[in-house]
mmCIF file of C-alpha atoms in Angstrom:
data_model
loop_
_atom_site.group_PDB
_atom_site.id
_atom_site.type_symbol
_atom_site.label_atom_id
_atom_site.label_comp_id
_atom_site.label_asym_id
_atom_site.label_seq_id
_atom_site.Cartn_x
_atom_site.Cartn_y
_atom_site.Cartn_z
ATOM 1 C CA UNK A 1 128.946 99.144 108.775
ATOM 2 C CA UNK A 2 125.405 98.588 107.497
ATOM 3 C CA UNK A 3 122.729 101.200 108.082
ATOM 4 C CA UNK A 4 121.248 101.129 111.584
ATOM 5 C CA UNK A 5 117.508 100.460 111.525
ATOM 6 C CA UNK A 6 115.040 101.198 114.292
ATOM 7 C CA UNK A 7 114.009 97.635 115.117
ATOM 8 C CA UNK A 8 115.152 94.133 114.234
ATOM 9 C CA UNK A 9 112.572 91.382 114.712
ATOM 10 C CA UNK A 10 113.868 87.823 114.992
ATOM 11 C CA UNK A 11 111.294 85.248 113.891
ATOM 12 C CA UNK A 12 108.531 85.405 111.271
ATOM 13 C CA UNK A 13 105.771 83.684 113.221
ATOM 14 C CA UNK A 14 102.566 85.456 114.281
ATOM 15 C CA UNK A 15 104.329 87.267 117.149
ATOM 16 C CA UNK A 16 107.160 88.529 114.957
ATOM 17 C CA UNK A 17 104.958 89.569 112.044
ATOM 18 C CA UNK A 18 102.509 91.378 114.337
ATOM 19 C CA UNK A 19 105.458 93.186 115.919
ATOM 20 C CA UNK A 20 106.575 94.277 112.446
ATOM 21 C CA UNK A 21 103.110 95.605 111.634
ATOM 22 C CA UNK A 22 102.823 97.653 114.820
ATOM 23 C CA UNK A 23 106.338 99.039 114.495
ATOM 24 C CA UNK A 24 105.843 99.993 110.849
ATOM 25 C CA UNK A 25 102.555 101.734 111.623
ATOM 26 C CA UNK A 26 104.489 103.736 114.213
ATOM 27 C CA UNK A 27 106.788 104.943 111.460
ATOM 28 C CA UNK A 28 109.766 102.761 112.367
ATOM 29 C CA UNK A 29 112.153 101.004 109.996
ATOM 30 C CA UNK A 30 112.085 97.238 110.519
ATOM 31 C CA UNK A 31 114.188 94.235 109.529
ATOM 32 C CA UNK A 32 112.610 90.788 109.936
ATOM 33 C CA UNK A 33 114.901 87.749 110.204
ATOM 34 C CA UNK A 34 113.697 84.152 109.764
ATOM 35 C CA UNK A 35 115.812 80.983 109.620
ATOM 36 C CA UNK A 36 113.193 78.450 108.538
ATOM 37 C CA UNK A 37 109.807 79.250 107.038
ATOM 38 C CA UNK A 38 107.273 82.061 107.226
ATOM 39 C CA UNK A 39 104.632 81.491 109.873
ATOM 40 C CA UNK A 40 106.618 79.294 112.248
ATOM 41 C CA UNK A 41 104.545 76.676 114.078
ATOM 42 C CA UNK A 42 101.362 78.343 112.810
ATOM 43 C CA UNK A 43 102.208 77.458 109.211
ATOM 44 C CA UNK A 44 102.305 73.767 110.135
ATOM 45 C CA UNK A 45 98.736 73.727 111.420
ATOM 46 C CA UNK A 46 96.337 72.210 108.870
ATOM 47 C CA UNK A 47 93.353 74.103 110.266
ATOM 48 C CA UNK A 48 92.992 77.090 112.596
ATOM 49 C CA UNK A 49 89.511 77.764 113.919
ATOM 50 C CA UNK A 50 90.159 79.872 117.037
ATOM 51 C CA UNK A 51 91.565 83.052 115.485
ATOM 52 C CA UNK A 52 89.161 86.036 115.610
ATOM 53 C CA UNK A 53 87.281 86.831 112.344
ATOM 54 C CA UNK A 54 88.486 83.615 110.657
ATOM 55 C CA UNK A 55 86.043 80.712 110.904
ATOM 56 C CA UNK A 56 88.504 78.209 109.474
ATOM 57 C CA UNK A 57 91.764 78.482 107.523
ATOM 58 C CA UNK A 58 95.073 76.710 107.245
ATOM 59 C CA UNK A 59 98.080 78.111 109.038
ATOM 60 C CA UNK A 60 99.756 78.683 105.678
ATOM 61 C CA UNK A 61 96.876 80.852 104.485
ATOM 62 C CA UNK A 62 97.023 83.072 107.573
ATOM 63 C CA UNK A 63 100.837 83.209 107.446
ATOM 64 C CA UNK A 64 100.836 84.304 103.809
ATOM 65 C CA UNK A 65 98.331 87.094 104.477
ATOM 66 C CA UNK A 66 100.335 88.359 107.461
ATOM 67 C CA UNK A 67 103.570 88.309 105.482
ATOM 68 C CA UNK A 68 102.065 90.078 102.457
ATOM 69 C CA UNK A 69 100.697 92.764 104.759
ATOM 70 C CA UNK A 70 103.968 93.575 106.494
ATOM 71 C CA UNK A 71 105.977 93.488 103.265
ATOM 72 C CA UNK A 72 103.522 95.956 101.714
ATOM 73 C CA UNK A 73 104.128 98.255 104.691
ATOM 74 C CA UNK A 74 107.902 98.200 104.169
ATOM 75 C CA UNK A 75 109.390 95.337 106.161
ATOM 76 C CA UNK A 76 112.910 94.390 105.036
ATOM 77 C CA UNK A 77 113.094 90.602 105.063
ATOM 78 C CA UNK A 78 116.320 88.684 105.679
ATOM 79 C CA UNK A 79 116.759 84.918 105.667
ATOM 80 C CA UNK A 80 119.193 83.220 108.017
ATOM 81 C CA UNK A 81 119.851 81.882 111.506
ATOM 82 C CA UNK A 82 120.969 84.290 114.211
ATOM 83 C CA UNK A 83 124.411 83.351 115.499
ATOM 84 C CA UNK A 84 124.998 86.140 118.035
ATOM 85 C CA UNK A 85 123.774 89.473 119.342
ATOM 86 C CA UNK A 86 125.749 92.313 120.905
ATOM 87 C CA UNK A 87 124.816 95.651 122.435
ATOM 88 C CA UNK A 88 127.309 98.523 122.486
ATOM 89 C CA UNK A 89 126.579 102.236 122.972
ATOM 90 C CA UNK A 90 122.811 101.616 122.742
ATOM 91 C CA UNK A 91 123.161 99.917 119.338
ATOM 92 C CA UNK A 92 122.410 96.243 118.837
ATOM 93 C CA UNK A 93 124.405 94.131 116.404
ATOM 94 C CA UNK A 94 122.698 90.966 115.192
ATOM 95 C CA UNK A 95 124.973 88.548 113.361
ATOM 96 C CA UNK A 96 123.318 85.931 111.154
ATOM 97 C CA UNK A 97 124.834 83.264 108.945
ATOM 98 C CA UNK A 98 124.614 85.709 106.016
ATOM 99 C CA UNK A 99 124.499 89.284 107.394
ATOM 100 C CA UNK A 100 125.610 91.582 110.167
ATOM 101 C CA UNK A 101 122.734 93.920 110.988
ATOM 102 C CA UNK A 102 122.329 96.874 113.334
ATOM 103 C CA UNK A 103 119.361 98.402 115.147
ATOM 104 C CA UNK A 104 118.336 100.516 118.110
ATOM 105 C CA UNK A 105 115.974 97.860 119.499
ATOM 106 C CA UNK A 106 115.444 94.119 119.016
ATOM 107 C CA UNK A 107 112.375 91.919 119.426
ATOM 108 C CA UNK A 108 113.043 88.191 119.829
ATOM 109 C CA UNK A 109 110.092 86.197 118.489
ATOM 110 C CA UNK A 110 112.061 83.067 117.668
ATOM 111 C CA UNK A 111 109.356 80.587 118.654
ATOM 112 C CA UNK A 112 110.186 77.008 119.543
ATOM 113 C CA UNK A 113 111.478 73.886 117.821
ATOM 114 C CA UNK A 114 110.120 70.351 117.650
ATOM 115 C CA UNK A 115 110.941 68.182 120.638
ATOM 116 C CA UNK A 116 113.109 65.310 119.405
ATOM 117 C CA UNK A 117 112.865 61.610 120.210
ATOM 118 C CA UNK A 118 116.558 61.176 121.111
ATOM 119 C CA UNK A 119 116.537 57.813 119.344
ATOM 120 C CA UNK A 120 119.081 58.516 116.593
ATOM 121 C CA UNK A 121 116.144 59.575 114.441
ATOM 122 C CA UNK A 122 118.139 61.901 112.187
ATOM 123 C CA UNK A 123 118.890 59.050 109.761
ATOM 124 C CA UNK A 124 115.162 58.560 109.149
ATOM 125 C CA UNK A 125 114.058 62.171 108.723
ATOM 126 C CA UNK A 126 112.786 62.339 105.156
ATOM 127 C CA UNK A 127 112.902 58.539 104.997
ATOM 128 C CA UNK A 128 109.747 57.669 106.893
ATOM 129 C CA UNK A 129 110.002 60.004 109.878
ATOM 130 C CA UNK A 130 108.489 63.475 109.930
ATOM 131 C CA UNK A 131 107.719 66.219 112.444
ATOM 132 C CA UNK A 132 105.214 67.856 110.082
ATOM 133 C CA UNK A 133 102.177 65.950 108.835
ATOM 134 C CA UNK A 134 101.042 68.996 106.892
ATOM 135 C CA UNK A 135 104.353 69.041 105.018
ATOM 136 C CA UNK A 136 104.877 65.324 104.423
ATOM 137 C CA UNK A 137 101.599 63.501 105.005
ATOM 138 C CA UNK A 138 100.534 63.450 101.364
ATOM 139 C CA UNK A 139 103.603 61.347 100.498
ATOM 140 C CA UNK A 140 101.960 58.467 102.379
ATOM 141 C CA UNK A 141 98.492 58.560 100.844
ATOM 142 C CA UNK A 142 96.904 55.099 100.972
ATOM 143 C CA UNK A 143 99.470 53.806 103.488
ATOM 144 C CA UNK A 144 99.308 52.677 107.123
ATOM 145 C CA UNK A 145 101.095 55.282 109.270
ATOM 146 C CA UNK A 146 101.823 55.893 112.944
ATOM 147 C CA UNK A 147 101.680 59.111 114.959
ATOM 148 C CA UNK A 148 102.896 59.718 118.500
ATOM 149 C CA UNK A 149 101.642 62.595 120.627
ATOM 150 C CA UNK A 150 98.728 63.577 122.832
ATOM 151 C CA UNK A 151 98.183 67.342 122.422
ATOM 152 C CA UNK A 152 96.338 69.585 119.976
ATOM 153 C CA UNK A 153 98.990 69.323 117.282
ATOM 154 C CA UNK A 154 98.947 65.534 117.439
ATOM 155 C CA UNK A 155 95.152 65.444 117.252
ATOM 156 C CA UNK A 156 95.092 67.834 114.296
ATOM 157 C CA UNK A 157 97.776 65.857 112.495
ATOM 158 C CA UNK A 158 95.907 62.580 113.050
ATOM 159 C CA UNK A 159 92.707 64.035 111.608
ATOM 160 C CA UNK A 160 94.596 65.426 108.630
ATOM 161 C CA UNK A 161 96.333 62.113 107.928
ATOM 162 C CA UNK A 162 93.089 60.159 108.230
ATOM 163 C CA UNK A 163 91.811 62.008 105.160
ATOM 164 C CA UNK A 164 94.238 60.291 102.794
ATOM 165 C CA UNK A 165 96.085 57.522 104.652
ATOM 166 C CA UNK A 166 94.649 54.012 104.791
ATOM 167 C CA UNK A 167 94.992 53.993 108.583
ATOM 168 C CA UNK A 168 96.501 56.133 111.328
ATOM 169 C CA UNK A 169 97.691 54.493 114.552
ATOM 170 C CA UNK A 170 97.950 57.138 117.286
ATOM 171 C CA UNK A 171 100.151 56.143 120.224
ATOM 172 C CA UNK A 172 100.390 58.169 123.441
ATOM 173 C CA UNK A 173 102.785 57.967 126.374
ATOM 174 C CA UNK A 174 100.038 58.560 128.940
ATOM 175 C CA UNK A 175 96.511 57.203 129.380
ATOM 176 C CA UNK A 176 94.639 60.105 127.760
ATOM 177 C CA UNK A 177 94.792 63.040 125.367
ATOM 178 C CA UNK A 178 95.581 66.548 126.562
ATOM 179 C CA UNK A 179 94.047 68.447 123.633
ATOM 180 C CA UNK A 180 90.733 70.193 123.113
ATOM 181 C CA UNK A 181 87.691 67.966 123.550
ATOM 182 C CA UNK A 182 86.213 68.805 120.146
ATOM 183 C CA UNK A 183 89.394 67.471 118.528
ATOM 184 C CA UNK A 184 89.318 64.342 120.707
ATOM 185 C CA UNK A 185 85.712 63.670 119.720
ATOM 186 C CA UNK A 186 86.489 64.243 116.053
ATOM 187 C CA UNK A 187 89.346 61.745 116.264
ATOM 188 C CA UNK A 188 87.145 59.126 117.932
ATOM 189 C CA UNK A 189 84.626 59.445 115.106
ATOM 190 C CA UNK A 190 87.160 58.372 112.452
ATOM 191 C CA UNK A 191 86.975 54.664 111.646
ATOM 192 C CA UNK A 192 90.502 54.544 110.230
ATOM 193 C CA UNK A 193 92.147 55.982 113.361
ATOM 194 C CA UNK A 194 93.282 53.544 116.044
ATOM 195 C CA UNK A 195 94.457 54.769 119.466
ATOM 196 C CA UNK A 196 96.840 53.023 121.870
ATOM 197 C CA UNK A 197 97.661 54.628 125.221
ATOM 198 C CA UNK A 198 100.499 54.059 127.720
ATOM 199 C CA UNK A 199 103.221 53.165 125.228
ATOM 200 C CA UNK A 200 106.765 54.540 125.004
ATOM 201 C CA UNK A 201 108.714 54.468 121.738
ATOM 202 C CA UNK A 202 112.142 52.950 122.386
ATOM 203 C CA UNK A 203 113.599 51.935 119.000
ATOM 204 C CA UNK A 204 113.407 52.630 115.279
ATOM 205 C CA UNK A 205 114.298 50.042 112.659
ATOM 206 C CA UNK A 206 114.849 50.106 108.908
ATOM 207 C CA UNK A 207 117.587 50.137 106.314
ATOM 208 C CA UNK A 208 117.269 53.037 103.879
ATOM 209 C CA UNK A 209 113.649 53.680 104.978
ATOM 210 C CA UNK A 210 111.872 53.405 108.328
ATOM 211 C CA UNK A 211 110.149 50.010 108.516
ATOM 212 C CA UNK A 212 109.084 49.275 112.068
ATOM 213 C CA UNK A 213 108.849 50.701 115.564
ATOM 214 C CA UNK A 214 109.409 49.157 118.980
ATOM 215 C CA UNK A 215 107.381 50.371 121.959
ATOM 216 C CA UNK A 216 107.336 49.429 125.630
ATOM 217 C CA UNK A 217 104.074 49.232 127.563
ATOM 218 C CA UNK A 218 103.646 50.097 131.252
ATOM 219 C CA UNK A 219 104.751 46.602 132.266
ATOM 220 C CA UNK A 220 107.956 46.889 130.253
ATOM 221 C CA UNK A 221 106.874 44.458 127.536
ATOM 222 C CA UNK A 222 108.146 45.245 124.049
ATOM 223 C CA UNK A 223 105.632 45.698 121.253
ATOM 224 C CA UNK A 224 106.706 45.866 117.585
ATOM 225 C CA UNK A 225 104.684 47.790 115.023
ATOM 226 C CA UNK A 226 105.365 47.848 111.274
ATOM 227 C CA UNK A 227 104.714 51.233 109.671
ATOM 228 C CA UNK A 228 105.279 53.132 106.452
ATOM 229 C CA UNK A 229 105.807 56.416 108.274
ATOM 230 C CA UNK A 230 106.081 57.884 111.758
ATOM 231 C CA UNK A 231 104.815 61.384 112.496
ATOM 232 C CA UNK A 232 106.077 62.901 115.749
ATOM 233 C CA UNK A 233 104.090 65.548 117.638
ATOM 234 C CA UNK A 234 105.421 65.436 121.212
ATOM 235 C CA UNK A 235 105.731 69.139 121.892
ATOM 236 C CA UNK A 236 108.208 71.920 121.367
ATOM 237 C CA UNK A 237 111.314 73.270 123.086
ATOM 238 C CA UNK A 238 112.942 76.735 122.956
ATOM 239 C CA UNK A 239 116.403 77.470 121.582
ATOM 240 C CA UNK A 240 117.354 80.756 123.230
ATOM 241 C CA UNK A 241 120.957 80.274 124.377
ATOM 242 C CA UNK A 242 122.263 82.433 121.545
ATOM 243 C CA UNK A 243 120.693 85.488 123.241
ATOM 244 C CA UNK A 244 122.652 85.068 126.480
ATOM 245 C CA UNK A 245 123.772 87.017 128.481
ATOM 246 C CA UNK A 246 121.291 89.690 127.361
ATOM 247 C CA UNK A 247 118.276 87.658 128.493
ATOM 248 C CA UNK A 248 117.459 85.537 131.524
ATOM 249 C CA UNK A 249 116.138 82.012 130.895
ATOM 250 C CA UNK A 250 113.978 79.818 133.103
ATOM 251 C CA UNK A 251 114.782 76.167 133.831
ATOM 252 C CA UNK A 252 113.196 75.070 130.535
ATOM 253 C CA UNK A 253 115.089 77.652 128.487
ATOM 254 C CA UNK A 254 112.275 80.152 127.911
ATOM 255 C CA UNK A 255 113.044 83.896 128.039
ATOM 256 C CA UNK A 256 111.839 85.741 131.126
ATOM 257 C CA UNK A 257 110.029 89.035 130.469
ATOM 258 C CA UNK A 258 107.729 91.393 132.308
ATOM 259 C CA UNK A 259 104.198 92.178 131.086
ATOM 260 C CA UNK A 260 105.698 94.734 128.689
ATOM 261 C CA UNK A 261 107.729 91.947 127.001
ATOM 262 C CA UNK A 262 110.907 93.617 128.318
ATOM 263 C CA UNK A 263 113.922 91.370 128.972
ATOM 264 C CA UNK A 264 116.679 92.249 131.426
ATOM 265 C CA UNK A 265 118.382 94.342 128.709
ATOM 266 C CA UNK A 266 116.849 97.747 127.855
ATOM 267 C CA UNK A 267 115.693 97.801 124.235
ATOM 268 C CA UNK A 268 115.558 94.010 123.967
ATOM 269 C CA UNK A 269 112.118 92.399 124.014
ATOM 270 C CA UNK A 270 110.756 88.869 123.640
ATOM 271 C CA UNK A 271 107.352 87.849 122.292
ATOM 272 C CA UNK A 272 105.441 84.678 121.499
ATOM 273 C CA UNK A 273 106.255 81.059 122.241
ATOM 274 C CA UNK A 274 109.929 81.678 123.039
ATOM 275 C CA UNK A 275 109.116 83.498 126.294
ATOM 276 C CA UNK A 276 107.820 82.318 129.661
ATOM 277 C CA UNK A 277 104.002 82.248 129.466
ATOM 278 C CA UNK A 278 101.014 80.039 130.231
ATOM 279 C CA UNK A 279 99.086 80.047 126.949
ATOM 280 C CA UNK A 280 100.773 79.522 123.565
ATOM 281 C CA UNK A 281 98.255 80.223 120.823
ATOM 282 C CA UNK A 282 98.232 82.308 117.629
ATOM 283 C CA UNK A 283 96.054 84.946 119.289
ATOM 284 C CA UNK A 284 98.335 85.290 122.336
ATOM 285 C CA UNK A 285 101.421 85.409 120.099
ATOM 286 C CA UNK A 286 99.891 88.311 118.177
ATOM 287 C CA UNK A 287 99.121 90.083 121.457
ATOM 288 C CA UNK A 288 102.736 89.650 122.593
ATOM 289 C CA UNK A 289 104.013 91.026 119.286
ATOM 290 C CA UNK A 290 101.776 94.086 119.479
ATOM 291 C CA UNK A 291 102.895 94.828 123.046
ATOM 292 C CA UNK A 292 106.585 94.267 122.305
ATOM 293 C CA UNK A 293 106.536 96.576 119.280
ATOM 294 C CA UNK A 294 104.609 99.278 121.128
ATOM 295 C CA UNK A 295 107.058 99.160 124.041
ATOM 296 C CA UNK A 296 110.027 99.180 121.662
ATOM 297 C CA UNK A 297 108.620 102.296 119.979
ATOM 298 C CA UNK A 298 108.242 103.940 123.398
ATOM 299 C CA UNK A 299 111.831 103.004 124.208
ATOM 300 C CA UNK A 300 113.068 104.595 120.985
ATOM 301 C CA UNK A 301 111.071 107.761 121.690
ATOM 302 C CA UNK A 302 112.946 108.185 124.955
#
């Protein structure tokens, strides 16, 4: 059996990394587990301008600084997806695809995943379809591309793409944007961004690469659009079933907690976008992580 640490943190986004920092500064031993990339959704943001003390920076820049800080304080980092958790005799066992780890408390900061189209899009991922403009946008410099979405992420992605793509066609399901007004105004000021509202994507076409899209308007008429790439920013969804039955989920699959980030299982906490909450921002994720770690330290002291 591997050595039992004080706290395991699942997820290396802003909530998880802040939890690590607070736990480490309380003298606790911490393992951080991440299945994808450091920073989570934050790392995919091309520009963050609403984080205290930072006028403007990319999500990657902030993620790297957070990660360097917690590693310097002694965080043990493990890569891999969590497959199961178990609690016996006040000890948690967290099984990943590579390790079996043990701790006295666990903080779930697993974030959310991209909402999918449900249009058999897997065949086109990496072949003209992307959920991350920051990651893949530069591959389509000088091309005409399409983006679907109506929130802050979609607006940020459109602005980013407009910097090096020939044109960006933004298509929304509803008749307006739901993002911050300064982003909406910035988008409207770009001559190479075209906006079409009230359209639903219904089909994808192409052989080895994505070639064209088919939308339906409010009247049900089909509209075809050729494109070199499609960027999808239609929201996120949680993936928390692996933590059952130790947590309670709401109808959308988010983890229910109290204001102390406590789940229904003593010693098990949830923080950040994966839990039930109203505002999902970097600043609120950090606040959740700080609270969860502080409460976990109090739990261990008892």
